[in-house]
Amino acid sequence: MISGGPSVVERRLHPVTPLRRAWAPVAVLAGWAVHDPDQAQQQLSRLTTTALLLALAVVVPAAALYGFLSWWFTHFAVTDTELRIRTGLLFRRTAHIRLERIQAVDVTRPLLARIAGVAKLKLDVIGTAKKDELAFLGEDHARALRAELLARAAGFAPQTVQEVGEAPARELVRVPARDIAVSLLLVGATWGSLASAVVVPPLMWLATHSLWTTLAVAVPLVGGAVTSSAGRFAGAYDWTLSESPDGLRIDRGLLDRTHETVPPGRVQTVRITEPLLWRRRGWVRVGLDVAGSSNSVLLPVAPREVAESVIARVLPEAAVPVAAALVRPPGRAGWCAPVRWRGYGFTVTETVFAARHGLLRRRLALVPHAKVQSVRLTQGPWRRLWGVADVHVDTGANRTVTARLRDAEEAARLLAAQADRSRTGRGAARPDRWMTGGPGPGPDRSG
């Protein structure tokens, strides 16, 4: 029990957790062997069979004891206001995670964890670069705890959280595996890695005539080319996007299954990427900037009309501007960015600030006015000479979207107008704790 205040029950992780943590001492020894292989080989060569067996008799129980003690002294508890995680045998550490600062709660199930029937709970928290996690919990326990944390973070009263349970979800999009595979083949990075794997080893052989040198170069290049593409395919396999009152849920993964949530009201920017070789098929990728969260992809590949329908759920009342609505910079901007200036475009609507850049790989960023934290105008000496300037909008995800090479007078007007639009937008925005009421309609968990 946690002392002080109301009684709160502390809970332990799943009993399979010590098996995971027991690998830590073994990993230290393996790291030393990789760091200094010659010294490791010399030390092993000096060991007799008896000494080696004695060493194993010490290391294996010590690793098992470490895993057990680290599990035994790890507890967590959910209070009305925070999640507490207490760890440490000699040096005690207690993490206090405020529920209102939780951005997202993801459930991940690596392959071995799926076999064991357990899952890992990862939390995106404002102000932390690294995710806090609870590993491992039983699958049912992990989902129940995730639902409880999201319900409390959403503003439900503590006494009703257990009744709320996990909100129902409705499937919106399921990305076919064939589309994922074809999209990876139509990306320049895939062909670049494959070309390197094919071209570089023969050149090394011609230059050195050394088989070992050629293999030392070829194996990492071929392995990297294959595992990179295969890894991206496995990570995006069976990508399913569903809608629930908690937000948009993402389920994905071939070997390691991941269950992520994009919380409502916390999306700072929507980014639409259109590689050159995707245009004939009408495909785009939809990415996100979410404050305090590492969830950055909403759809790995989708037809444009499907992507726009999903974006309409992320940014209600915001339509994706058509290409004709994006105004290019004036022609004199070509003196500041030859060729590239033709890929720049900008427009502003009642709901979003939209900026595009890129010729071969087009990228369109949409920032809701309510999410703009600051607006800046920059203009160096050369751009001042040609009467153009850049307007930057900064968001709560520590990212910036820029309308590049705008006419200087237009940029000055945009600077003042955007500041007003941002203030108005924040006044009508939905609160972060979206079940507590406030401006904007709140979702209903009942359906």
mmCIF file with all atom_site columns, N, CA and C in Angstrom, residues 196-262:
data_model
loop_
_atom_site.group_PDB
_atom_site.id
_atom_site.type_symbol
_atom_site.label_atom_id
_atom_site.label_alt_id
_atom_site.label_comp_id
_atom_site.label_asym_id
_atom_site.label_entity_id
_atom_site.label_seq_id
_atom_site.pdbx_PDB_ins_code
_atom_site.Cartn_x
_atom_site.Cartn_y
_atom_site.Cartn_z
_atom_site.occupancy
_atom_site.B_iso_or_equiv
_atom_site.pdbx_formal_charge
_atom_site.auth_seq_id
_atom_site.auth_comp_id
_atom_site.auth_asym_id
_atom_site.auth_atom_id
_atom_site.pdbx_PDB_model_num
ATOM 1   N N  . SER A 1 196 ? 23.377  0.160   -53.949 1.00 0.00 ? 196 SER A N  1
ATOM 2   C CA . SER A 1 196 ? 24.649  0.141   -53.221 1.00 0.00 ? 196 SER A CA 1
ATOM 3   C C  . SER A 1 196 ? 25.109  -1.287  -52.975 1.00 0.00 ? 196 SER A C  1
ATOM 4   N N  . ALA A 1 197 ? 24.164  -2.172  -52.616 1.00 0.00 ? 197 ALA A N  1
ATOM 5   C CA . ALA A 1 197 ? 24.509  -3.571  -52.345 1.00 0.00 ? 197 ALA A CA 1
ATOM 6   C C  . ALA A 1 197 ? 24.994  -4.286  -53.599 1.00 0.00 ? 197 ALA A C  1
ATOM 7   N N  . VAL A 1 198 ? 24.524  -3.834  -54.777 1.00 0.00 ? 198 VAL A N  1
ATOM 8   C CA . VAL A 1 198 ? 24.913  -4.490  -56.027 1.00 0.00 ? 198 VAL A CA 1
ATOM 9   C C  . VAL A 1 198 ? 26.207  -3.904  -56.590 1.00 0.00 ? 198 VAL A C  1
ATOM 10  N N  . VAL A 1 199 ? 26.397  -2.600  -56.453 1.00 0.00 ? 199 VAL A N  1
ATOM 11  C CA . VAL A 1 199 ? 27.512  -1.913  -57.123 1.00 0.00 ? 199 VAL A CA 1
ATOM 12  C C  . VAL A 1 199 ? 28.785  -1.894  -56.287 1.00 0.00 ? 199 VAL A C  1
ATOM 13  N N  . VAL A 1 200 ? 28.661  -1.617  -54.985 1.00 0.00 ? 200 VAL A N  1
ATOM 14  C CA . VAL A 1 200 ? 29.856  -1.398  -54.164 1.00 0.00 ? 200 VAL A CA 1
ATOM 15  C C  . VAL A 1 200 ? 30.734  -2.642  -54.014 1.00 0.00 ? 200 VAL A C  1
ATOM 16  N N  . PRO A 1 201 ? 30.199  -3.853  -53.716 1.00 0.00 ? 201 PRO A N  1
ATOM 17  C CA . PRO A 1 201 ? 31.085  -5.017  -53.553 1.00 0.00 ? 201 PRO A CA 1
ATOM 18  C C  . PRO A 1 201 ? 31.960  -5.308  -54.771 1.00 0.00 ? 201 PRO A C  1
ATOM 19  N N  . PRO A 1 202 ? 31.434  -5.302  -56.024 1.00 0.00 ? 202 PRO A N  1
ATOM 20  C CA . PRO A 1 202 ? 32.340  -5.517  -57.162 1.00 0.00 ? 202 PRO A CA 1
ATOM 21  C C  . PRO A 1 202 ? 33.442  -4.461  -57.260 1.00 0.00 ? 202 PRO A C  1
ATOM 22  N N  . LEU A 1 203 ? 33.122  -3.219  -56.945 1.00 0.00 ? 203 LEU A N  1
ATOM 23  C CA . LEU A 1 203 ? 34.146  -2.180  -56.969 1.00 0.00 ? 203 LEU A CA 1
ATOM 24  C C  . LEU A 1 203 ? 35.226  -2.446  -55.919 1.00 0.00 ? 203 LEU A C  1
ATOM 25  N N  . MET A 1 204 ? 34.808  -2.927  -54.736 1.00 0.00 ? 204 MET A N  1
ATOM 26  C CA . MET A 1 204 ? 35.789  -3.260  -53.701 1.00 0.00 ? 204 MET A CA 1
ATOM 27  C C  . MET A 1 204 ? 36.680  -4.413  -54.148 1.00 0.00 ? 204 MET A C  1
ATOM 28  N N  . TRP A 1 205 ? 36.109  -5.385  -54.856 1.00 0.00 ? 205 TRP A N  1
ATOM 29  C CA . TRP A 1 205 ? 36.905  -6.510  -55.340 1.00 0.00 ? 205 TRP A CA 1
ATOM 30  C C  . TRP A 1 205 ? 37.925  -6.050  -56.385 1.00 0.00 ? 205 TRP A C  1
ATOM 31  N N  . LEU A 1 206 ? 37.499  -5.165  -57.287 1.00 0.00 ? 206 LEU A N  1
ATOM 32  C CA . LEU A 1 206 ? 38.417  -4.652  -58.298 1.00 0.00 ? 206 LEU A CA 1
ATOM 33  C C  . LEU A 1 206 ? 39.528  -3.818  -57.674 1.00 0.00 ? 206 LEU A C  1
ATOM 34  N N  . ALA A 1 207 ? 39.210  -3.124  -56.571 1.00 0.00 ? 207 ALA A N  1
ATOM 35  C CA . ALA A 1 207 ? 40.205  -2.249  -55.947 1.00 0.00 ? 207 ALA A CA 1
ATOM 36  C C  . ALA A 1 207 ? 41.163  -3.005  -55.049 1.00 0.00 ? 207 ALA A C  1
ATOM 37  N N  . THR A 1 208 ? 40.697  -4.072  -54.379 1.00 0.00 ? 208 THR A N  1
ATOM 38  C CA . THR A 1 208 ? 41.532  -4.740  -53.375 1.00 0.00 ? 208 THR A CA 1
ATOM 39  C C  . THR A 1 208 ? 41.892  -6.180  -53.728 1.00 0.00 ? 208 THR A C  1
ATOM 40  N N  . HIS A 1 209 ? 41.059  -6.855  -54.552 1.00 0.00 ? 209 HIS A N  1
ATOM 41  C CA . HIS A 1 209 ? 41.242  -8.285  -54.854 1.00 0.00 ? 209 HIS A CA 1
ATOM 42  C C  . HIS A 1 209 ? 41.335  -9.116  -53.574 1.00 0.00 ? 209 HIS A C  1
ATOM 43  N N  . SER A 1 210 ? 40.647  -8.652  -52.539 1.00 0.00 ? 210 SER A N  1
ATOM 44  C CA . SER A 1 210 ? 40.620  -9.360  -51.260 1.00 0.00 ? 210 SER A CA 1
ATOM 45  C C  . SER A 1 210 ? 39.209  -9.855  -51.011 1.00 0.00 ? 210 SER A C  1
ATOM 46  N N  . LEU A 1 211 ? 39.084  -11.183 -50.879 1.00 0.00 ? 211 LEU A N  1
ATOM 47  C CA . LEU A 1 211 ? 37.761  -11.758 -50.652 1.00 0.00 ? 211 LEU A CA 1
ATOM 48  C C  . LEU A 1 211 ? 37.177  -11.308 -49.321 1.00 0.00 ? 211 LEU A C  1
ATOM 49  N N  . TRP A 1 212 ? 38.010  -11.305 -48.266 1.00 0.00 ? 212 TRP A N  1
ATOM 50  C CA . TRP A 1 212 ? 37.510  -10.948 -46.939 1.00 0.00 ? 212 TRP A CA 1
ATOM 51  C C  . TRP A 1 212 ? 37.089  -9.487  -46.880 1.00 0.00 ? 212 TRP A C  1
ATOM 52  N N  . THR A 1 213 ? 37.849  -8.606  -47.519 1.00 0.00 ? 213 THR A N  1
ATOM 53  C CA . THR A 1 213 ? 37.466  -7.192  -47.540 1.00 0.00 ? 213 THR A CA 1
ATOM 54  C C  . THR A 1 213 ? 36.153  -7.002  -48.287 1.00 0.00 ? 213 THR A C  1
ATOM 55  N N  . THR A 1 214 ? 36.013  -7.712  -49.405 1.00 0.00 ? 214 THR A N  1
ATOM 56  C CA . THR A 1 214 ? 34.782  -7.604  -50.186 1.00 0.00 ? 214 THR A CA 1
ATOM 57  C C  . THR A 1 214 ? 33.575  -8.121  -49.402 1.00 0.00 ? 214 THR A C  1
ATOM 58  N N  . LEU A 1 215 ? 33.773  -9.267  -48.716 1.00 0.00 ? 215 LEU A N  1
ATOM 59  C CA . LEU A 1 215 ? 32.679  -9.808  -47.907 1.00 0.00 ? 215 LEU A CA 1
ATOM 60  C C  . LEU A 1 215 ? 32.344  -8.887  -46.742 1.00 0.00 ? 215 LEU A C  1
ATOM 61  N N  . ALA A 1 216 ? 33.372  -8.287  -46.138 1.00 0.00 ? 216 ALA A N  1
ATOM 62  C CA . ALA A 1 216 ? 33.133  -7.379  -45.005 1.00 0.00 ? 216 ALA A CA 1
ATOM 63  C C  . ALA A 1 216 ? 32.303  -6.176  -45.417 1.00 0.00 ? 216 ALA A C  1
ATOM 64  N N  . VAL A 1 217 ? 32.416  -5.783  -46.690 1.00 0.00 ? 217 VAL A N  1
ATOM 65  C CA . VAL A 1 217 ? 31.624  -4.660  -47.194 1.00 0.00 ? 217 VAL A CA 1
ATOM 66  C C  . VAL A 1 217 ? 30.270  -5.147  -47.705 1.00 0.00 ? 217 VAL A C  1
ATOM 67  N N  . ALA A 1 218 ? 30.270  -6.306  -48.393 1.00 0.00 ? 218 ALA A N  1
ATOM 68  C CA . ALA A 1 218 ? 29.052  -6.779  -49.050 1.00 0.00 ? 218 ALA A CA 1
ATOM 69  C C  . ALA A 1 218 ? 27.993  -7.242  -48.058 1.00 0.00 ? 218 ALA A C  1
ATOM 70  N N  . VAL A 1 219 ? 28.402  -7.987  -47.027 1.00 0.00 ? 219 VAL A N  1
ATOM 71  C CA . VAL A 1 219 ? 27.423  -8.553  -46.093 1.00 0.00 ? 219 VAL A CA 1
ATOM 72  C C  . VAL A 1 219 ? 26.594  -7.472  -45.401 1.00 0.00 ? 219 VAL A C  1
ATOM 73  N N  . PRO A 1 220 ? 27.224  -6.423  -44.819 1.00 0.00 ? 220 PRO A N  1
ATOM 74  C CA . PRO A 1 220 ? 26.383  -5.383  -44.196 1.00 0.00 ? 220 PRO A CA 1
ATOM 75  C C  . PRO A 1 220 ? 25.490  -4.661  -45.197 1.00 0.00 ? 220 PRO A C  1
ATOM 76  N N  . LEU A 1 221 ? 25.999  -4.415  -46.426 1.00 0.00 ? 221 LEU A N  1
ATOM 77  C CA . LEU A 1 221 ? 25.185  -3.693  -47.403 1.00 0.00 ? 221 LEU A CA 1
ATOM 78  C C  . LEU A 1 221 ? 23.982  -4.524  -47.840 1.00 0.00 ? 221 LEU A C  1
ATOM 79  N N  . VAL A 1 222 ? 24.230  -5.807  -48.177 1.00 0.00 ? 222 VAL A N  1
ATOM 80  C CA . VAL A 1 222 ? 23.113  -6.662  -48.595 1.00 0.00 ? 222 VAL A CA 1
ATOM 81  C C  . VAL A 1 222 ? 22.149  -6.896  -47.436 1.00 0.00 ? 222 VAL A C  1
ATOM 82  N N  . GLY A 1 223 ? 22.708  -7.180  -46.251 1.00 0.00 ? 223 GLY A N  1
ATOM 83  C CA . GLY A 1 223 ? 21.849  -7.392  -45.083 1.00 0.00 ? 223 GLY A CA 1
ATOM 84  C C  . GLY A 1 223 ? 21.043  -6.161  -44.742 1.00 0.00 ? 223 GLY A C  1
ATOM 85  N N  . GLY A 1 224 ? 21.682  -4.982  -44.821 1.00 0.00 ? 224 GLY A N  1
ATOM 86  C CA . GLY A 1 224 ? 20.964  -3.746  -44.520 1.00 0.00 ? 224 GLY A CA 1
ATOM 87  C C  . GLY A 1 224 ? 19.858  -3.462  -45.517 1.00 0.00 ? 224 GLY A C  1
ATOM 88  N N  . ALA A 1 225 ? 20.131  -3.714  -46.814 1.00 0.00 ? 225 ALA A N  1
ATOM 89  C CA . ALA A 1 225 ? 19.116  -3.472  -47.842 1.00 0.00 ? 225 ALA A CA 1
ATOM 90  C C  . ALA A 1 225 ? 17.910  -4.375  -47.647 1.00 0.00 ? 225 ALA A C  1
ATOM 91  N N  . VAL A 1 226 ? 18.183  -5.656  -47.331 1.00 0.00 ? 226 VAL A N  1
ATOM 92  C CA . VAL A 1 226 ? 17.085  -6.619  -47.167 1.00 0.00 ? 226 VAL A CA 1
ATOM 93  C C  . VAL A 1 226 ? 16.316  -6.356  -45.874 1.00 0.00 ? 226 VAL A C  1
ATOM 94  N N  . THR A 1 227 ? 17.055  -6.215  -44.754 1.00 0.00 ? 227 THR A N  1
ATOM 95  C CA . THR A 1 227 ? 16.371  -6.059  -43.468 1.00 0.00 ? 227 THR A CA 1
ATOM 96  C C  . THR A 1 227 ? 15.643  -4.721  -43.366 1.00 0.00 ? 227 THR A C  1
ATOM 97  N N  . SER A 1 228 ? 16.180  -3.688  -44.024 1.00 0.00 ? 228 SER A N  1
ATOM 98  C CA . SER A 1 228 ? 15.493  -2.397  -43.976 1.00 0.00 ? 228 SER A CA 1
ATOM 99  C C  . SER A 1 228 ? 14.123  -2.490  -44.639 1.00 0.00 ? 228 SER A C  1
ATOM 100 N N  . SER A 1 229 ? 14.077  -3.038  -45.844 1.00 0.00 ? 229 SER A N  1
ATOM 101 C CA . SER A 1 229 ? 12.802  -3.158  -46.547 1.00 0.00 ? 229 SER A CA 1
ATOM 102 C C  . SER A 1 229 ? 11.886  -4.154  -45.850 1.00 0.00 ? 229 SER A C  1
ATOM 103 N N  . ALA A 1 230 ? 12.461  -5.306  -45.457 1.00 0.00 ? 230 ALA A N  1
ATOM 104 C CA . ALA A 1 230 ? 11.642  -6.308  -44.781 1.00 0.00 ? 230 ALA A CA 1
ATOM 105 C C  . ALA A 1 230 ? 11.142  -5.793  -43.435 1.00 0.00 ? 230 ALA A C  1
ATOM 106 N N  . GLY A 1 231 ? 11.993  -5.047  -42.720 1.00 0.00 ? 231 GLY A N  1
ATOM 107 C CA . GLY A 1 231 ? 11.586  -4.505  -41.429 1.00 0.00 ? 231 GLY A CA 1
ATOM 108 C C  . GLY A 1 231 ? 10.458  -3.505  -41.561 1.00 0.00 ? 231 GLY A C  1
ATOM 109 N N  . ARG A 1 232 ? 10.537  -2.640  -42.574 1.00 0.00 ? 232 ARG A N  1
ATOM 110 C CA . ARG A 1 232 ? 9.464   -1.675  -42.773 1.00 0.00 ? 232 ARG A CA 1
ATOM 111 C C  . ARG A 1 232 ? 8.164   -2.364  -43.186 1.00 0.00 ? 232 ARG A C  1
ATOM 112 N N  . PHE A 1 233 ? 8.286   -3.419  -43.996 1.00 0.00 ? 233 PHE A N  1
ATOM 113 C CA . PHE A 1 233 ? 7.080   -4.159  -44.386 1.00 0.00 ? 233 PHE A CA 1
ATOM 114 C C  . PHE A 1 233 ? 6.472   -4.860  -43.179 1.00 0.00 ? 233 PHE A C  1
ATOM 115 N N  . ALA A 1 234 ? 7.321   -5.509  -42.374 1.00 0.00 ? 234 ALA A N  1
ATOM 116 C CA . ALA A 1 234 ? 6.812   -6.205  -41.189 1.00 0.00 ? 234 ALA A CA 1
ATOM 117 C C  . ALA A 1 234 ? 6.182   -5.234  -40.206 1.00 0.00 ? 234 ALA A C  1
ATOM 118 N N  . GLY A 1 235 ? 6.776   -4.046  -40.053 1.00 0.00 ? 235 GLY A N  1
ATOM 119 C CA . GLY A 1 235 ? 6.227   -3.070  -39.120 1.00 0.00 ? 235 GLY A CA 1
ATOM 120 C C  . GLY A 1 235 ? 4.887   -2.500  -39.562 1.00 0.00 ? 235 GLY A C  1
ATOM 121 N N  . ALA A 1 236 ? 4.674   -2.394  -40.881 1.00 0.00 ? 236 ALA A N  1
ATOM 122 C CA . ALA A 1 236 ? 3.425   -1.819  -41.396 1.00 0.00 ? 236 ALA A CA 1
ATOM 123 C C  . ALA A 1 236 ? 2.399   -2.867  -41.791 1.00 0.00 ? 236 ALA A C  1
ATOM 124 N N  . TYR A 1 237 ? 2.752   -4.144  -41.661 1.00 0.00 ? 237 TYR A N  1
ATOM 125 C CA . TYR A 1 237 ? 1.848   -5.218  -42.093 1.00 0.00 ? 237 TYR A CA 1
ATOM 126 C C  . TYR A 1 237 ? 0.522   -5.174  -41.320 1.00 0.00 ? 237 TYR A C  1
ATOM 127 N N  . ASP A 1 238 ? -0.560  -5.416  -42.053 1.00 0.00 ? 238 ASP A N  1
ATOM 128 C CA . ASP A 1 238 ? -1.912  -5.430  -41.464 1.00 0.00 ? 238 ASP A CA 1
ATOM 129 C C  . ASP A 1 238 ? -2.205  -4.125  -40.737 1.00 0.00 ? 238 ASP A C  1
ATOM 130 N N  . TRP A 1 239 ? -1.813  -3.016  -41.333 1.00 0.00 ? 239 TRP A N  1
ATOM 131 C CA . TRP A 1 239 ? -2.047  -1.687  -40.737 1.00 0.00 ? 239 TRP A CA 1
ATOM 132 C C  . TRP A 1 239 ? -3.547  -1.410  -40.747 1.00 0.00 ? 239 TRP A C  1
ATOM 133 N N  . THR A 1 240 ? -4.111  -1.283  -39.567 1.00 0.00 ? 240 THR A N  1
ATOM 134 C CA . THR A 1 240 ? -5.546  -1.065  -39.429 1.00 0.00 ? 240 THR A CA 1
ATOM 135 C C  . THR A 1 240 ? -5.794  0.198   -38.620 1.00 0.00 ? 240 THR A C  1
ATOM 136 N N  . LEU A 1 241 ? -6.579  1.091   -39.183 1.00 0.00 ? 241 LEU A N  1
ATOM 137 C CA . LEU A 1 241 ? -6.918  2.344   -38.520 1.00 0.00 ? 241 LEU A CA 1
ATOM 138 C C  . LEU A 1 241 ? -8.387  2.299   -38.126 1.00 0.00 ? 241 LEU A C  1
ATOM 139 N N  . SER A 1 242 ? -8.646  2.515   -36.831 1.00 0.00 ? 242 SER A N  1
ATOM 140 C CA . SER A 1 242 ? -10.017 2.484   -36.313 1.00 0.00 ? 242 SER A CA 1
ATOM 141 C C  . SER A 1 242 ? -10.301 3.770   -35.567 1.00 0.00 ? 242 SER A C  1
ATOM 142 N N  . GLU A 1 243 ? -11.583 4.067   -35.431 1.00 0.00 ? 243 GLU A N  1
ATOM 143 C CA . GLU A 1 243 ? -12.010 5.282   -34.738 1.00 0.00 ? 243 GLU A CA 1
ATOM 144 C C  . GLU A 1 243 ? -12.722 4.906   -33.446 1.00 0.00 ? 243 GLU A C  1
ATOM 145 N N  . SER A 1 244 ? -12.353 5.596   -32.368 1.00 0.00 ? 244 SER A N  1
ATOM 146 C CA . SER A 1 244 ? -13.013 5.401   -31.091 1.00 0.00 ? 244 SER A CA 1
ATOM 147 C C  . SER A 1 244 ? -13.077 6.748   -30.376 1.00 0.00 ? 244 SER A C  1
ATOM 148 N N  . PRO A 1 245 ? -13.839 6.846   -29.306 1.00 0.00 ? 245 PRO A N  1
ATOM 149 C CA . PRO A 1 245 ? -13.870 8.103   -28.558 1.00 0.00 ? 245 PRO A CA 1
ATOM 150 C C  . PRO A 1 245 ? -12.515 8.492   -27.971 1.00 0.00 ? 245 PRO A C  1
ATOM 151 N N  . ASP A 1 246 ? -11.604 7.521   -27.775 1.00 0.00 ? 246 ASP A N  1
ATOM 152 C CA . ASP A 1 246 ? -10.270 7.847   -27.295 1.00 0.00 ? 246 ASP A CA 1
ATOM 153 C C  . ASP A 1 246 ? -9.432  8.521   -28.363 1.00 0.00 ? 246 ASP A C  1
ATOM 154 N N  . GLY A 1 247 ? -9.809  8.349   -29.631 1.00 0.00 ? 247 GLY A N  1
ATOM 155 C CA . GLY A 1 247 ? -9.039  8.880   -30.735 1.00 0.00 ? 247 GLY A CA 1
ATOM 156 C C  . GLY A 1 247 ? -8.982  7.857   -31.857 1.00 0.00 ? 247 GLY A C  1
ATOM 157 N N  . LEU A 1 248 ? -7.993  7.980   -32.707 1.00 0.00 ? 248 LEU A N  1
ATOM 158 C CA . LEU A 1 248 ? -7.801  7.027   -33.788 1.00 0.00 ? 248 LEU A CA 1
ATOM 159 C C  . LEU A 1 248 ? -6.825  5.957   -33.331 1.00 0.00 ? 248 LEU A C  1
ATOM 160 N N  . ARG A 1 249 ? -7.219  4.697   -33.458 1.00 0.00 ? 249 ARG A N  1
ATOM 161 C CA . ARG A 1 249 ? -6.388  3.586   -33.005 1.00 0.00 ? 249 ARG A CA 1
ATOM 162 C C  . ARG A 1 249 ? -5.687  2.943   -34.192 1.00 0.00 ? 249 ARG A C  1
ATOM 163 N N  . ILE A 1 250 ? -4.437  2.586   -33.976 1.00 0.00 ? 250 ILE A N  1
ATOM 164 C CA . ILE A 1 250 ? -3.624  1.955   -35.005 1.00 0.00 ? 250 ILE A CA 1
ATOM 165 C C  . ILE A 1 250 ? -3.180  0.593   -34.496 1.00 0.00 ? 250 ILE A C  1
ATOM 166 N N  . ASP A 1 251 ? -3.498  -0.459  -35.251 1.00 0.00 ? 251 ASP A N  1
ATOM 167 C CA . ASP A 1 251 ? -3.012  -1.807  -34.971 1.00 0.00 ? 251 ASP A CA 1
ATOM 168 C C  . ASP A 1 251 ? -2.162  -2.233  -36.156 1.00 0.00 ? 251 ASP A C  1
ATOM 169 N N  . ARG A 1 252 ? -0.951  -2.707  -35.881 1.00 0.00 ? 252 ARG A N  1
ATOM 170 C CA . ARG A 1 252 ? -0.046  -3.042  -36.987 1.00 0.00 ? 252 ARG A CA 1
ATOM 171 C C  . ARG A 1 252 ? 0.997   -4.044  -36.521 1.00 0.00 ? 252 ARG A C  1
ATOM 172 N N  . GLY A 1 253 ? 1.688   -4.633  -37.493 1.00 0.00 ? 253 GLY A N  1
ATOM 173 C CA . GLY A 1 253 ? 2.824   -5.491  -37.185 1.00 0.00 ? 253 GLY A CA 1
ATOM 174 C C  . GLY A 1 253 ? 2.617   -6.927  -37.606 1.00 0.00 ? 253 GLY A C  1
ATOM 175 N N  . LEU A 1 254 ? 3.655   -7.521  -38.187 1.00 0.00 ? 254 LEU A N  1
ATOM 176 C CA . LEU A 1 254 ? 3.621   -8.924  -38.580 1.00 0.00 ? 254 LEU A CA 1
ATOM 177 C C  . LEU A 1 254 ? 4.114   -9.820  -37.447 1.00 0.00 ? 254 LEU A C  1
ATOM 178 N N  . LEU A 1 255 ? 5.329   -9.566  -36.967 1.00 0.00 ? 255 LEU A N  1
ATOM 179 C CA . LEU A 1 255 ? 5.883   -10.347 -35.864 1.00 0.00 ? 255 LEU A CA 1
ATOM 180 C C  . LEU A 1 255 ? 5.573   -9.693  -34.520 1.00 0.00 ? 255 LEU A C  1
ATOM 181 N N  . ASP A 1 256 ? 5.880   -8.403  -34.402 1.00 0.00 ? 256 ASP A N  1
ATOM 182 C CA . ASP A 1 256 ? 5.586   -7.641  -33.185 1.00 0.00 ? 256 ASP A CA 1
ATOM 183 C C  . ASP A 1 256 ? 4.323   -6.820  -33.424 1.00 0.00 ? 256 ASP A C  1
ATOM 184 N N  . ARG A 1 257 ? 3.265   -7.101  -32.688 1.00 0.00 ? 257 ARG A N  1
ATOM 185 C CA . ARG A 1 257 ? 2.021   -6.364  -32.845 1.00 0.00 ? 257 ARG A CA 1
ATOM 186 C C  . ARG A 1 257 ? 2.021   -5.140  -31.944 1.00 0.00 ? 257 ARG A C  1
ATOM 187 N N  . THR A 1 258 ? 1.579   -4.028  -32.506 1.00 0.00 ? 258 THR A N  1
ATOM 188 C CA . THR A 1 258 ? 1.542   -2.765  -31.777 1.00 0.00 ? 258 THR A CA 1
ATOM 189 C C  . THR A 1 258 ? 0.137   -2.192  -31.839 1.00 0.00 ? 258 THR A C  1
ATOM 190 N N  . HIS A 1 259 ? -0.331  -1.708  -30.705 1.00 0.00 ? 259 HIS A N  1
ATOM 191 C CA . HIS A 1 259 ? -1.659  -1.099  -30.590 1.00 0.00 ? 259 HIS A CA 1
ATOM 192 C C  . HIS A 1 259 ? -1.439  0.326   -30.090 1.00 0.00 ? 259 HIS A C  1
ATOM 193 N N  . GLU A 1 260 ? -1.615  1.315   -30.978 1.00 0.00 ? 260 GLU A N  1
ATOM 194 C CA . GLU A 1 260 ? -1.348  2.714   -30.651 1.00 0.00 ? 260 GLU A CA 1
ATOM 195 C C  . GLU A 1 260 ? -2.640  3.521   -30.717 1.00 0.00 ? 260 GLU A C  1
ATOM 196 N N  . THR A 1 261 ? -2.601  4.674   -30.062 1.00 0.00 ? 261 THR A N  1
ATOM 197 C CA . THR A 1 261 ? -3.751  5.573   -30.078 1.00 0.00 ? 261 THR A CA 1
ATOM 198 C C  . THR A 1 261 ? -3.290  6.997   -30.352 1.00 0.00 ? 261 THR A C  1
ATOM 199 N N  . VAL A 1 262 ? -3.931  7.645   -31.297 1.00 0.00 ? 262 VAL A N  1
ATOM 200 C CA . VAL A 1 262 ? -3.697  9.072   -31.549 1.00 0.00 ? 262 VAL A CA 1
ATOM 201 C C  . VAL A 1 262 ? -4.788  9.832   -30.809 1.00 0.00 ? 262 VAL A C  1
#
